Amino acid sequence: MNLDNLRDSLNNLLVDESLPVQASTNWATRTESLSTGLGGVRLAVLEYDRLTRLSDWRFDAIDITNVFSAEMPFLDSPTLKDSKLYDSPKTEALGDVFLGYASKVWTHLVLHEPIVELPFLDKPNDIVRPGLGHGELARDLVRCAIEEKWLSYLPSLGDVNGVGWCNGKSGLLSVLALCYEKSGNEDLLNHIVELHDEIFVLAAEKLETTEFGLCHGIAGVFACLAGSSRVLRDTVRSDQIKERFLEFQESINLTLLPPNLNIDNSWLTGSAGFLWASCSIFQKPKLNPLFPSDQEPI
């Protein structure tokens, strides 16, 4: 995979307004959101240029309530801002990292802002399962965060299966790192090491059969592994991740898309996310909605 070519094609997508970010047989979209739109494409291009062309950048965050639906409309002067897609009700469901009160808490954790306690209904949205995305792991994390029980909170390590960030063990790794960052509890480091090594082995077994993106796929797994190795300050594990990811990069199949998509250049599930992950393996990103403990200070 030639990353320069991928970067240039994504930059061309930003310029050519006739090109979709995502498309299937019957629809195409070109929104501004970070997760599935142009905002995430810009984020990937910025990180790649920062890594390869030493063009450093910083961003301002303005009234962000949901980092995944936020917009980043500029390349030359990046600003992360609320999409204003809908008005939040005064009392909403606890939800998950993508919707509801939990998405607000997760966004504050990503941006390293104080958590604002608001009224919420202690119930999920439409999906109930273990894991971080749409999962009980996110809801338990919110309860811990608003009660400031970081020192005593330990996620249930046996409930989460699979390897991805959204619904698997990589999301659990992200939460463990957050708990360690907030509490300083050294006992958590042993759990992080064990989970890190387990995920590394599982990922190697699934390289050929798992989609490549950030949400459920291999790029997100390696981005989380890179983050945990930096949290652990473990250069041996970090070098292992880089070596294995470069092997994956050589054989990646960018046509192995999520179901019902024929084109996917998005950050969360598509090629922009793969480019972003290719950078985050080698240096801390400026913004890391997957692994908030591993990013440069805002």
CSV table of C-alpha atoms in Angstrom, one decimal, residues 4 12 17 20 22 26 35 42 52 74-75 83 122 140 172 181 184 191 214-216 221 253 284:
chain,number,residue,atom,x,y,z
A,4,ASP,CA,1.4,8.8,-0.4
A,12,ASN,CA,-8.6,15.0,-3.9
A,17,GLU,CA,-17.3,18.0,-4.4
A,20,PRO,CA,-18.8,10.8,-2.0
A,22,GLN,CA,-19.4,6.7,1.5
A,26,ASN,CA,-28.6,3.0,-3.8
A,35,SER,CA,-16.7,9.7,11.9
A,42,ARG,CA,-9.2,16.0,6.9
A,52,THR,CA,5.8,12.6,6.8
A,74,PHE,CA,-10.5,23.4,7.7
A,75,LEU,CA,-7.1,22.0,6.7
A,83,SER,CA,-22.3,19.6,14.1
A,122,ASP,CA,-30.1,5.2,33.0
A,140,ASP,CA,-20.4,1.4,33.2
A,172,LEU,CA,-11.7,-2.7,26.8
A,181,GLU,CA,-4.6,7.5,33.6
A,184,GLY,CA,-2.8,6.1,38.9
A,191,HIS,CA,-4.2,-6.1,33.4
A,214,LEU,CA,-11.0,1.6,12.9
A,215,CYS,CA,-14.4,0.7,14.4
A,216,HIS,CA,-14.5,-3.1,14.1
A,221,VAL,CA,-6.9,-2.8,16.9
A,253,ASN,CA,-7.3,-5.1,1.0
A,284,LYS,CA,0.8,10.1,19.3
